[in-house]
Short mmCIF file of C-alpha atoms in Angstrom, two decimals:
data_model
loop_
_atom_site.label_atom_id
_atom_site.label_comp_id
_atom_site.label_asym_id
_atom_site.label_seq_id
_atom_site.Cartn_x
_atom_site.Cartn_y
_atom_site.Cartn_z
CA PRO B 389 14.99 -14.30 15.09
CA ASP B 390 18.05 -16.57 15.31
CA SER B 391 21.49 -15.30 14.85
CA ALA B 392 22.87 -15.02 11.22
CA ILE B 393 25.29 -17.82 11.71
CA ASP B 394 22.64 -20.54 12.60
CA TRP B 395 20.87 -20.82 9.18
CA SER B 396 21.20 -19.98 5.57
CA TYR B 397 19.14 -20.07 2.26
CA GLU B 398 21.29 -23.09 1.16
CA ASN B 399 19.05 -25.56 2.90
CA PRO B 400 15.83 -23.81 4.19
CA GLN B 401 14.06 -27.28 4.43
CA SER B 402 16.41 -27.90 7.45
CA TRP B 403 15.41 -24.74 9.38
CA GLY B 404 12.88 -26.78 11.43
CA ILE B 405 15.76 -28.76 13.18
CA ASN B 406 16.59 -25.65 15.27
CA SER B 407 13.46 -23.75 14.79
CA PRO B 408 10.46 -26.24 15.02
CA GLN B 409 7.86 -23.61 14.22
CA CYS B 410 9.39 -23.55 10.55
CA ASN B 411 7.59 -26.88 10.14
CA GLY B 412 4.24 -25.37 11.25
CA ASN B 413 1.08 -25.34 9.26
CA ARG B 414 0.65 -21.45 8.91
CA GLN B 415 4.04 -20.72 7.29
CA SER B 416 4.89 -18.05 4.79
CA PRO B 417 5.47 -17.17 1.96
CA ILE B 418 2.67 -18.75 -0.03
CA HIS B 419 1.43 -18.64 -3.74
CA ILE B 420 -1.46 -16.19 -3.57
CA ARG B 421 -4.12 -16.76 -6.22
CA SER B 422 -6.67 -14.10 -6.90
CA THR B 423 -9.20 -16.76 -8.22
CA THR B 424 -9.13 -18.73 -4.91
CA SER B 425 -9.09 -15.67 -2.67
CA TYR B 426 -12.21 -14.29 -0.96
CA ILE B 427 -13.09 -10.93 -2.24
CA LEU B 428 -14.32 -8.92 0.73
CA PRO B 429 -15.06 -5.30 1.35
CA ILE B 430 -12.44 -5.18 3.98
CA ALA B 431 -11.54 -1.74 5.47
CA PRO B 432 -8.61 -0.09 3.68
CA ILE B 433 -5.13 0.12 5.66
CA ARG B 434 -4.83 3.48 7.40
CA PHE B 435 -1.33 4.78 7.47
CA GLY B 436 -0.58 6.89 10.50
CA ASN B 437 2.60 9.12 10.63
CA TYR B 438 3.77 7.48 7.35
CA ASP B 439 4.14 10.84 5.91
CA VAL B 440 5.80 12.59 8.85
CA PRO B 441 9.69 12.74 8.35
CA LEU B 442 11.64 10.33 10.47
CA SER B 443 13.61 12.04 13.14
CA THR B 444 17.13 10.56 12.47
CA ASN B 445 19.00 9.21 9.52
CA LEU B 446 18.40 5.55 8.61
CA ASN B 447 21.13 3.03 9.62
CA LEU B 448 21.14 0.57 6.68
CA THR B 449 22.88 -2.69 7.55
CA ASN B 450 23.88 -5.86 5.84
CA ASN B 451 23.10 -8.57 8.52
CA GLY B 452 24.25 -11.45 6.36
CA HIS B 453 20.67 -12.59 5.13
CA SER B 454 19.36 -9.22 3.96
CA VAL B 455 19.67 -5.41 3.99
CA GLU B 456 17.64 -3.96 6.82
CA TYR B 457 17.06 -0.82 8.89
CA THR B 458 15.30 -0.09 12.02
CA VAL B 459 12.40 2.44 11.74
CA PRO B 460 13.37 5.50 13.98
CA LEU B 461 10.60 7.66 15.59
CA THR B 462 9.13 10.44 13.42
CA THR B 463 9.74 14.10 14.06
CA ASN B 464 6.49 14.24 16.29
CA GLY B 465 7.95 11.70 18.59
CA GLN B 466 5.79 8.84 17.64
CA ARG B 467 6.27 5.67 15.22
CA PRO B 468 4.63 5.35 11.90
CA TYR B 469 1.77 2.85 12.33
CA ILE B 470 -0.98 1.05 10.47
CA THR B 471 -4.53 0.08 11.43
CA GLY B 472 -7.48 -1.15 9.30
CA GLY B 473 -7.62 -4.11 7.01
CA LEU B 474 -8.20 -7.17 9.21
CA LEU B 475 -6.16 -5.75 11.95
CA ARG B 476 -7.97 -5.15 15.35
CA ASN B 477 -5.24 -2.89 16.82
CA ARG B 478 -2.61 -0.40 16.03
CA TYR B 479 0.68 -1.82 14.72
CA GLU B 480 3.88 0.25 14.87
CA ALA B 481 6.46 0.05 12.10
CA MET B 482 9.74 -1.57 13.54
CA ALA B 483 11.91 -2.50 10.60
CA VAL B 484 12.36 -2.77 6.90
CA HIS B 485 14.14 -5.39 5.01
CA PHE B 486 14.42 -6.74 1.35
CA HIS B 487 14.38 -10.15 -0.50
CA TRP B 488 15.88 -10.41 -3.98
CA GLY B 489 17.10 -12.92 -6.65
CA SER B 490 19.97 -12.70 -8.86
CA ALA B 491 20.70 -11.74 -12.56
CA THR B 492 18.88 -14.85 -13.62
CA THR B 493 16.23 -15.36 -10.88
CA LYS B 494 13.42 -13.25 -9.57
CA GLY B 495 13.52 -12.96 -5.86
CA SER B 496 10.06 -12.13 -4.29
CA GLU B 497 8.98 -14.39 -1.56
CA HIS B 498 5.27 -14.41 -2.36
CA VAL B 499 4.20 -15.44 -5.79
CA ILE B 500 0.84 -13.86 -7.08
CA ASP B 501 -1.08 -15.59 -9.83
CA ASN B 502 1.97 -17.58 -10.94
CA ARG B 503 4.01 -14.51 -11.07
CA ARG B 504 7.28 -13.95 -9.06
CA PHE B 505 8.55 -10.31 -8.89
CA ASP B 506 12.13 -9.13 -8.86
CA VAL B 507 12.27 -7.90 -5.22
CA GLU B 508 10.04 -8.02 -2.25
CA MET B 509 10.24 -5.41 0.49
CA HIS B 510 8.81 -6.12 3.92
CA ILE B 511 7.83 -3.44 6.37
CA VAL B 512 7.48 -5.13 9.78
CA HIS B 513 5.00 -3.83 12.32
CA LYS B 514 4.44 -4.78 15.95
CA ASN B 515 0.98 -4.88 17.75
CA VAL B 516 1.25 -1.96 20.44
CA GLN B 517 -0.02 -4.14 23.14
CA TYR B 518 3.16 -6.11 23.23
CA ALA B 519 6.40 -4.45 24.71
CA THR B 520 8.97 -6.08 22.54
CA MET B 521 9.33 -7.91 19.10
CA GLU B 522 10.02 -11.25 20.89
CA GLU B 523 6.82 -10.98 22.94
CA ALA B 524 4.89 -10.07 19.88
CA ALA B 525 6.40 -12.98 17.99
CA ARG B 526 4.91 -15.33 20.64
CA ASN B 527 1.27 -14.17 19.87
CA ARG B 528 -0.68 -14.87 16.89
CA ASP B 529 -1.80 -11.31 16.59
CA GLY B 530 1.67 -9.96 17.38
CA LEU B 531 2.99 -8.80 14.01
CA ALA B 532 1.78 -7.23 10.66
CA VAL B 533 3.96 -7.17 7.72
CA LEU B 534 3.38 -5.21 4.45
CA GLY B 535 4.80 -7.01 1.36
CA VAL B 536 5.76 -4.68 -1.39
CA MET B 537 6.85 -5.88 -4.87
CA PHE B 538 9.37 -4.29 -7.13
CA LYS B 539 9.67 -5.07 -10.75
CA ILE B 540 12.66 -4.33 -12.99
CA VAL B 541 12.16 -1.82 -15.83
CA ASN B 542 14.91 -0.59 -18.16
CA VAL B 543 13.78 2.85 -18.34
CA PRO B 544 11.57 3.80 -15.32
CA ASP B 545 8.66 6.27 -15.97
CA ARG B 546 8.48 7.13 -12.36
CA LEU B 547 11.06 8.01 -9.88
CA TYR B 548 10.95 7.25 -6.07
CA PRO B 549 13.45 9.50 -4.46
CA GLY B 550 13.14 7.69 -1.00
CA LEU B 551 13.79 4.35 -2.34
CA ASN B 552 16.58 5.56 -4.61
CA ARG B 553 18.31 7.06 -1.57
CA ILE B 554 18.42 3.43 -0.09
CA PHE B 555 19.48 1.80 -3.39
CA ASN B 556 22.23 4.39 -3.81
CA GLN B 557 23.81 3.31 -0.50
CA LEU B 558 23.77 -0.47 -1.19
CA PRO B 559 27.39 -0.53 -2.64
CA ALA B 560 28.63 0.83 0.79
CA ILE B 561 27.43 -2.30 2.68
CA VAL B 562 28.66 -4.99 0.51
CA ASN B 563 30.18 -6.86 3.40
CA TYR B 564 28.48 -8.64 6.27
CA GLN B 565 27.83 -6.45 9.33
CA SER B 566 28.68 -3.24 7.42
CA SER B 567 26.27 -0.40 7.75
CA VAL B 568 25.79 3.03 6.20
CA SER B 569 23.82 6.13 7.21
CA VAL B 570 21.19 7.22 4.70
CA THR B 571 20.85 10.93 5.09
CA GLY B 572 18.11 13.35 4.21
CA ARG B 573 14.77 13.61 5.88
CA LEU B 574 13.00 10.46 4.72
CA SER B 575 9.48 9.43 5.67
CA LEU B 576 8.34 5.81 5.77
CA GLY B 577 5.60 6.62 3.25
CA GLN B 578 8.31 7.37 0.61
CA MET B 579 9.01 3.62 0.74
CA LEU B 580 5.62 3.01 -0.81
CA GLY B 581 6.07 5.26 -3.77
CA ASP B 582 2.82 5.54 -5.58
CA LEU B 583 1.68 2.10 -4.81
CA ASN B 584 -2.16 1.51 -4.87
CA THR B 585 -2.32 0.52 -1.24
CA LYS B 586 -6.19 0.14 -1.41
CA GLN B 587 -5.80 -3.10 -3.14
CA PHE B 588 -4.31 -5.95 -1.22
CA PHE B 589 -4.29 -9.62 -0.15
CA THR B 590 -4.21 -10.52 3.49
CA TYR B 591 -3.86 -13.82 5.24
CA SER B 592 -2.51 -15.34 8.50
CA GLY B 593 1.04 -16.44 8.33
CA SER B 594 4.60 -16.43 9.63
CA LEU B 595 7.95 -14.73 9.60
CA THR B 596 9.78 -16.06 6.53
CA THR B 597 13.07 -16.53 8.37
CA PRO B 598 13.85 -18.59 11.50
CA ASN B 599 12.29 -18.77 14.02
CA CYS B 600 9.34 -18.61 11.50
CA ALA B 601 6.93 -17.46 14.38
CA GLU B 602 3.30 -17.89 13.18
CA SER B 603 2.51 -14.46 14.43
CA VAL B 604 2.15 -12.38 11.15
CA THR B 605 -0.94 -10.88 9.60
CA TRP B 606 0.28 -10.42 6.03
CA HIS B 607 -0.83 -7.68 3.61
CA VAL B 608 0.65 -8.20 0.15
CA PHE B 609 0.01 -5.69 -2.58
CA PRO B 610 -0.37 -6.94 -6.17
CA GLY B 611 0.72 -3.66 -7.77
CA ALA B 612 4.40 -3.64 -8.37
CA LEU B 613 6.56 -0.54 -8.23
CA PRO B 614 8.75 -0.14 -11.35
CA ILE B 615 12.44 0.12 -10.45
CA ALA B 616 15.49 0.67 -12.78
CA ARG B 617 17.61 -2.37 -13.41
CA GLU B 618 20.69 -0.63 -12.33
CA GLN B 619 19.16 -0.02 -8.91
CA ILE B 620 18.03 -3.69 -8.46
CA GLN B 621 21.24 -5.18 -9.51
CA LYS B 622 23.14 -3.56 -6.73
CA PHE B 623 21.39 -6.08 -4.55
CA TRP B 624 23.12 -8.83 -6.40
CA SER B 625 26.65 -7.73 -5.31
CA LEU B 626 26.26 -7.97 -1.67
CA LEU B 627 27.97 -10.70 0.42
CA ASP B 628 26.78 -13.01 3.19
CA VAL B 629 28.46 -14.14 6.48
CA ASN B 630 31.01 -16.26 4.64
CA GLY B 631 31.84 -13.72 2.13
CA ASN B 632 29.91 -15.45 -0.72
CA VAL B 633 27.60 -13.46 -2.95
CA LEU B 634 24.17 -13.04 -1.08
CA ASN B 635 21.71 -14.04 -3.87
CA ASN B 636 18.30 -15.56 -3.90
CA ASN B 637 17.56 -14.78 -0.22
CA PHE B 638 13.83 -15.94 -0.56
CA ARG B 639 12.33 -18.78 1.26
CA PRO B 640 10.52 -21.45 -0.93
CA LEU B 641 6.76 -21.29 -1.09
CA GLN B 642 4.89 -22.99 1.77
CA ASN B 643 1.76 -24.93 1.88
CA ARG B 644 -1.41 -22.84 2.24
CA ASN B 645 -3.19 -25.67 4.19
CA ARG B 646 -6.54 -24.38 3.47
CA ARG B 647 -5.95 -21.01 5.11
CA PRO B 648 -8.26 -18.36 3.59
CA VAL B 649 -6.63 -15.49 1.77
CA PHE B 650 -8.79 -12.32 1.52
CA TYR B 651 -8.58 -9.99 -1.31
CA ARG B 652 -9.56 -6.27 -1.10
CA ILE B 653 -10.36 -5.10 -4.67
CA ALA B 654 -10.65 -1.26 -4.80
CA GLY B 655 -8.80 1.91 -4.70
CA ARG B 656 -7.57 2.99 -7.96
CA THR B 657 -10.88 2.33 -9.35
CA SER B 658 -11.05 0.42 -12.63
CA ASP B 659 -11.46 3.79 -14.26
CA HIS B 660 -7.72 4.14 -13.96
CA PHE B 661 -6.34 2.30 -16.78
CA THR B 662 -5.14 3.00 -20.21
CA TYR B 663 -4.91 1.17 -23.57
CA ASP B 664 -1.26 1.93 -23.85
CA GLU B 665 -0.17 -1.30 -22.34
CA PRO B 666 -3.02 -3.56 -21.76
CA THR B 667 -0.75 -6.49 -21.26
CA GLU B 668 0.29 -4.65 -18.01
CA TRP B 669 -3.08 -4.45 -16.52
CA TYR B 670 -2.71 -7.45 -14.39
CA ASN B 671 0.04 -5.65 -12.34
CA GLU B 672 -2.77 -3.54 -10.89
CA PHE B 673 -5.75 -5.80 -11.60
CA PRO B 674 -4.53 -9.37 -11.09
CA GLN B 675 -7.65 -11.03 -12.62
CA CYS B 676 -6.58 -9.54 -16.06
CA GLY B 677 -3.95 -12.33 -16.02
CA GLY B 678 -6.48 -15.11 -15.42
CA HIS B 679 -7.26 -18.16 -17.66
CA LYS B 680 -10.67 -17.20 -18.88
CA GLN B 681 -10.04 -13.77 -20.27
CA SER B 682 -11.80 -12.01 -23.16
CA PRO B 683 -11.75 -11.24 -25.99
CA ILE B 684 -10.99 -14.34 -28.02
CA ALA B 685 -10.67 -15.38 -31.66
CA ILE B 686 -13.58 -17.44 -32.67
CA THR B 687 -13.31 -19.91 -35.56
CA THR B 688 -16.57 -21.56 -36.61
CA HIS B 689 -15.22 -24.98 -37.47
CA LYS B 690 -13.76 -25.18 -33.95
CA THR B 691 -16.90 -24.37 -32.22
CA ILE B 692 -19.43 -26.93 -30.77
CA ASP B 693 -22.87 -26.82 -32.34
CA VAL B 694 -25.44 -26.66 -29.58
CA ILE B 695 -29.24 -27.17 -29.92
CA ALA B 696 -30.85 -24.80 -27.42
CA PRO B 697 -33.97 -22.77 -27.60
CA PRO B 698 -33.42 -19.29 -28.73
CA ILE B 699 -32.66 -16.50 -26.16
CA LEU B 700 -35.78 -14.37 -25.24
CA PHE B 701 -34.97 -10.80 -25.79
CA GLY B 702 -37.61 -9.33 -23.37
CA LEU B 703 -38.84 -5.76 -23.77
CA TYR B 704 -36.06 -5.19 -26.28
CA ASP B 705 -38.62 -3.91 -28.77
CA ALA B 706 -40.45 -1.69 -26.39
CA PRO B 707 -39.37 2.06 -26.50
CA MET B 708 -37.21 3.41 -23.57
CA SER B 709 -38.99 5.65 -21.19
CA GLN B 710 -36.46 8.48 -21.78
CA PRO B 711 -34.05 9.43 -24.47
CA LEU B 712 -30.68 7.75 -24.11
CA ASN B 713 -27.85 9.93 -22.61
CA MET B 714 -24.41 9.00 -23.96
CA ARG B 715 -21.34 9.81 -22.00
CA ASN B 716 -17.63 9.75 -22.98
CA ASN B 717 -15.88 8.21 -19.95
CA GLY B 718 -12.31 8.35 -21.52
CA HIS B 719 -12.28 4.67 -22.52
CA THR B 720 -15.40 4.48 -24.49
CA VAL B 721 -18.77 6.13 -25.19
CA GLU B 722 -21.58 4.53 -23.21
CA PHE B 723 -25.10 4.96 -22.04
CA LYS B 724 -27.09 3.47 -19.14
CA VAL B 725 -30.23 1.78 -20.42
CA PRO B 726 -33.32 3.36 -18.85
CA PRO B 727 -36.61 1.38 -18.11
CA THR B 728 -38.94 0.91 -21.03
CA VAL B 729 -42.31 2.75 -21.24
CA LEU B 730 -43.73 -0.48 -19.68
CA GLY B 731 -41.78 0.18 -16.51
CA ASP B 732 -39.11 -2.54 -16.53
CA LYS B 733 -35.89 -2.75 -18.20
CA PRO B 734 -35.11 -4.85 -21.16
CA PHE B 735 -33.82 -8.35 -20.14
CA ILE B 736 -32.49 -11.61 -21.84
CA THR B 737 -33.25 -15.02 -20.57
CA GLY B 738 -33.76 -18.66 -21.74
CA GLY B 739 -31.73 -20.77 -24.18
CA ILE B 740 -28.26 -20.96 -22.88
CA LEU B 741 -29.18 -18.66 -19.88
CA ASP B 742 -30.36 -20.08 -16.51
CA ASP B 743 -31.38 -16.78 -15.06
CA ILE B 744 -32.89 -13.42 -16.07
CA TYR B 745 -30.23 -10.86 -17.04
CA GLU B 746 -31.36 -7.30 -17.02
CA VAL B 747 -29.71 -4.70 -19.20
CA GLU B 748 -27.35 -2.20 -17.61
CA GLN B 749 -25.42 -0.26 -20.33
CA VAL B 750 -24.26 -0.22 -23.85
CA HIS B 751 -20.81 0.96 -25.02
CA PHE B 752 -18.55 0.60 -28.20
CA HIS B 753 -15.05 -0.40 -29.10
CA TRP B 754 -13.36 0.98 -32.12
CA GLY B 755 -10.06 1.35 -33.99
CA SER B 756 -8.69 4.00 -36.26
CA THR B 757 -7.81 4.72 -39.88
CA LEU B 758 -4.94 2.27 -39.30
CA ARG B 759 -6.50 -0.34 -37.10
CA LYS B 760 -9.64 -2.32 -37.06
CA GLY B 761 -11.73 -1.87 -33.99
CA SER B 762 -13.64 -5.13 -32.97
CA GLU B 763 -12.36 -6.98 -29.92
CA HIS B 764 -13.48 -10.39 -30.92
CA VAL B 765 -12.19 -11.92 -34.09
CA LEU B 766 -14.50 -14.02 -36.13
CA ASN B 767 -13.14 -16.56 -38.58
CA GLY B 768 -9.79 -14.65 -38.81
CA HIS B 769 -11.61 -11.25 -39.36
CA GLN B 770 -11.26 -8.37 -37.09
CA TYR B 771 -14.18 -6.04 -37.85
CA ASP B 772 -14.56 -2.20 -37.60
CA ILE B 773 -16.75 -1.69 -34.44
CA GLU B 774 -18.00 -3.82 -31.68
CA MET B 775 -20.95 -2.92 -29.56
CA HIS B 776 -21.43 -4.43 -26.17
CA ILE B 777 -24.88 -4.67 -24.49
CA VAL B 778 -23.97 -5.52 -20.90
CA HIS B 779 -26.65 -7.28 -18.66
CA ARG B 780 -26.50 -7.99 -15.01
CA ASN B 781 -27.95 -11.39 -13.53
CA LYS B 782 -30.94 -10.14 -11.49
CA LYS B 783 -30.17 -12.25 -8.57
CA TYR B 784 -27.31 -9.94 -7.71
CA ASP B 785 -28.13 -6.37 -6.58
CA ASN B 786 -25.64 -4.44 -8.64
CA MET B 787 -22.86 -4.79 -11.01
CA LYS B 788 -20.14 -4.57 -8.30
CA THR B 789 -21.56 -7.73 -6.74
CA ALA B 790 -22.40 -9.42 -10.05
CA ILE B 791 -18.86 -9.35 -11.26
CA LEU B 792 -17.80 -11.44 -8.21
CA PHE B 793 -19.68 -14.46 -9.55
CA GLU B 794 -19.04 -16.35 -12.86
CA ASP B 795 -22.82 -16.25 -13.70
CA GLY B 796 -22.94 -12.63 -12.79
CA VAL B 797 -22.89 -10.90 -16.21
CA ALA B 798 -24.06 -11.53 -19.87
CA VAL B 799 -22.82 -9.50 -22.74
CA VAL B 800 -24.23 -9.40 -26.12
CA GLY B 801 -21.55 -8.47 -28.74
CA VAL B 802 -22.40 -7.14 -32.13
CA LEU B 803 -19.74 -6.60 -34.83
CA PHE B 804 -19.90 -3.95 -37.55
CA LYS B 805 -18.17 -3.80 -41.00
CA VAL B 806 -17.83 -0.55 -42.82
CA VAL B 807 -19.63 -0.30 -46.09
CA LYS B 808 -19.37 2.22 -49.00
CA THR B 809 -23.05 3.40 -48.82
CA ASP B 810 -23.77 6.88 -47.49
CA GLN B 811 -26.25 5.68 -44.90
CA VAL B 812 -27.53 2.32 -43.71
CA TYR B 813 -31.03 2.80 -42.46
CA TYR B 814 -31.20 1.57 -38.87
CA PRO B 815 -33.31 4.01 -36.83
CA GLY B 816 -31.83 3.26 -33.47
CA LEU B 817 -28.18 3.09 -34.56
CA ASN B 818 -28.42 6.35 -36.51
CA VAL B 819 -29.63 7.96 -33.29
CA VAL B 820 -26.34 6.83 -31.62
CA TYR B 821 -24.27 8.01 -34.50
CA ASP B 822 -25.98 11.41 -34.46
CA ILE B 823 -24.98 12.05 -30.83
CA LEU B 824 -21.27 11.08 -31.27
CA PRO B 825 -20.02 14.37 -32.37
CA ASN B 826 -21.41 15.89 -29.13
CA VAL B 827 -19.36 13.60 -26.80
CA GLN B 828 -15.92 13.99 -28.39
CA GLN B 829 -14.49 15.49 -25.21
CA PHE B 830 -13.65 13.60 -22.04
CA ASN B 831 -16.53 13.42 -19.59
CA SER B 832 -19.01 15.13 -21.86
CA SER B 833 -22.47 13.76 -22.30
CA SER B 834 -25.33 14.35 -24.62
CA SER B 835 -28.94 13.12 -24.98
CA ALA B 836 -30.80 11.96 -28.06
CA ASP B 837 -33.78 13.79 -29.41
CA GLU B 838 -36.04 10.77 -29.71
CA LEU B 839 -37.01 7.64 -27.89
CA ILE B 840 -35.74 4.40 -29.31
CA SER B 841 -35.96 0.71 -28.33
CA LEU B 842 -32.86 -1.26 -27.35
CA GLY B 843 -33.80 -3.77 -30.05
CA SER B 844 -33.53 -1.09 -32.69
CA LEU B 845 -29.67 -1.13 -32.05
CA LEU B 846 -29.59 -4.78 -33.38
CA GLY B 847 -30.86 -3.72 -36.85
CA ASN B 848 -32.08 -6.69 -38.64
CA ILE B 849 -29.59 -9.08 -37.18
CA ASN B 850 -30.60 -12.68 -36.78
CA ARG B 851 -30.98 -12.95 -33.07
CA GLU B 852 -31.16 -16.78 -33.26
CA ASP B 853 -27.66 -17.37 -34.52
CA PHE B 854 -24.80 -16.71 -32.16
CA TYR B 855 -21.59 -18.03 -30.49
CA THR B 856 -21.42 -18.32 -26.74
CA TYR B 857 -18.55 -18.92 -24.28
CA GLN B 858 -17.45 -18.04 -20.66
CA GLY B 859 -15.07 -15.26 -20.41
CA SER B 860 -14.34 -11.93 -18.75
CA LEU B 861 -14.96 -8.20 -18.90
CA THR B 862 -12.50 -6.82 -21.66
CA THR B 863 -11.40 -3.83 -19.36
CA PRO B 864 -10.09 -3.80 -15.73
CA PRO B 865 -10.88 -5.36 -13.39
CA CYS B 866 -11.34 -8.15 -16.10
CA ALA B 867 -13.67 -10.08 -13.86
CA GLU B 868 -14.15 -13.61 -15.01
CA ALA B 869 -17.98 -13.28 -14.73
CA VAL B 870 -19.20 -12.95 -18.25
CA THR B 871 -21.36 -15.29 -20.48
CA TRP B 872 -20.47 -13.91 -23.95
CA ILE B 873 -23.22 -13.92 -26.78
CA ILE B 874 -21.58 -12.81 -30.01
CA PHE B 875 -23.89 -12.74 -33.00
CA SER B 876 -22.75 -14.52 -36.29
CA ASP B 877 -24.42 -11.81 -38.39
CA ILE B 878 -22.16 -8.79 -39.02
CA LEU B 879 -24.10 -5.34 -39.24
CA PRO B 880 -23.04 -2.67 -41.88
CA ILE B 881 -21.94 0.79 -40.86
CA SER B 882 -21.53 3.59 -43.40
CA TYR B 883 -18.11 4.89 -44.05
CA ARG B 884 -19.57 8.34 -43.08
CA GLU B 885 -20.48 7.22 -39.56
CA LEU B 886 -17.39 5.15 -38.64
CA PRO B 887 -14.92 8.18 -38.45
CA LYS B 888 -17.22 9.72 -35.63
CA PHE B 889 -15.93 7.03 -33.34
CA TRP B 890 -12.38 7.71 -34.27
CA ASN B 891 -12.78 11.47 -33.41
CA VAL B 892 -13.68 10.64 -29.65
CA LEU B 893 -10.92 12.03 -27.28
CA ASP B 894 -9.57 10.65 -24.02
CA GLU B 895 -8.82 12.53 -20.75
CA HIS B 896 -5.66 13.90 -22.25
CA GLY B 897 -7.54 15.10 -25.44
CA LYS B 898 -6.09 12.39 -27.68
CA ASN B 899 -7.71 9.90 -29.96
CA PHE B 900 -7.53 6.41 -28.77
CA VAL B 901 -8.08 2.81 -29.92
CA ASN B 902 -9.99 0.98 -27.15
CA VAL B 903 -9.49 -2.67 -28.19
CA ARG B 904 -7.90 -5.26 -25.86
CA PRO B 905 -5.69 -7.72 -27.50
CA ILE B 906 -6.89 -11.35 -28.20
CA GLN B 907 -6.60 -13.44 -25.08
CA ASN B 908 -5.65 -17.16 -24.87
CA ASN B 909 -8.64 -19.40 -25.23
CA GLY B 910 -7.03 -22.14 -23.18
CA PHE B 911 -9.40 -25.19 -22.92
CA ARG B 912 -12.57 -23.26 -23.11
CA LYS B 913 -15.42 -24.60 -25.10
CA ILE B 914 -17.02 -22.23 -27.55
CA TYR B 915 -20.57 -23.09 -28.61
CA HIS B 916 -22.35 -22.18 -31.85
CA ARG B 917 -26.25 -21.85 -31.50
CA LYS B 918 -27.81 -22.03 -35.01
CA PRO B 919 -31.47 -21.57 -35.75
CA LEU B 920 -33.15 -24.81 -36.76
CA PHE B 921 -34.54 -23.16 -39.87
CA ARG B 922 -32.18 -20.64 -41.56
CA PHE B 923 -34.59 -17.75 -42.11
CA LYS B 924 -33.09 -15.45 -44.84
CA TYR B 925 -33.82 -11.94 -43.87
CA PHE B 926 -34.36 -9.38 -46.37
CA GLY B 927 -31.71 -6.73 -46.50
CA TRP B 928 -28.14 -7.01 -45.81
CA GLN B 929 -26.77 -10.56 -44.86
CA LYS B 930 -23.20 -11.44 -44.08
#
């Protein structure tokens, strides 16, 4: 890279005058959008020697554009390295540097799903087949960079001792060309904190400073490490070559130019989330920040009436071939639906559905004595319970594949309202309520005593009157793959049964409310399918 005097962040658009590659068509950074990335089962990144201590202290330097250090050998005489991902060789860690903003600007170089982070750390690696960084930069497969995001938090709930050692030394290198020794046995792995490295975006790009060599395979992690404000603001006091404050040292976004971005979703499986801060899910699961998220509030007079044949509920009224087995997974109680006695699983098709959707599982959402528990809100009412019957489009082999496609999943949602009667006679639902006390503990499961049909969980609901819209799973990974079917009728649940849901415990032995907040509807259309003849059912009607 060119010397510090030759370029600055004042006019990055002129870098191409001295470094023509900066005007190339594979430049970095770019705006990464999870919705237009190719989700692929890429190999995870393998980290070699990342946890072996480095053999010497780090020499942290202010180079006028950034803060950086060269990565020394580890105590076993080798360099930390990475393989895996889309890399075809071993890449050794060479240097680490940072990009930041200011008190008023976030400073990451890459933007993920419209979000810029406060700081971006780059760990630069060289392909072992090239002798020097200069030679590597001349080859398209020469370099691999890991991009790690930091976000400011006022009170961090996690401490990263390795990173804090570096932040603590920043005041010692305020001036250009000053350097400081960071003591203590650090390993390169400590720079990654508890980052979920199993989930990343990868694409082919460039160095983000002159000479902008198009030799970088980028790996950008969507999960951001929470760092205390007082640490991040130390970056904002550093000075550049001319003694001016070195702020906003990030290059503007570059054109993607139809380059594919690949997305590895995995790792901290979607079991690892809590309802404490659902608004933060998208840090770990970027799709949770998408534009077609669920649940939503449905208002009848804002929906579009649609004339469509009814949905066929196939085999819904045939008994299941074995008793349902309910499990507490720490987020809900659920059961997988076995085949019916006729050999196949229940399914839905027809009406608004173009394909056959086979049932996978049933689960519930609930509140507490203080909060209502339905996820969807209907005409301003949040109800007490919401049951989800999840179906997979049969043209996809499994749920993991189905959630990658917008026609992959169909969920039937049933809302329940508490009533003052001791028992509401619904044979199927009563079987479910009877099992609940046996699955209070996390990971416990319990089987019913009798066979029921899936349809018996719908009580006497009018299956022909429902709302439908395109949305997402309401839990991570929040895949936007769901055709929602929400019945207009509300089923009653006895005040004696409702608290059985409230008594269910999570993995920490605590009660929980498993309701995701209402999501923005954006410009989505919500349709209302009404029966042509309103048939008054006997019994309870909303």
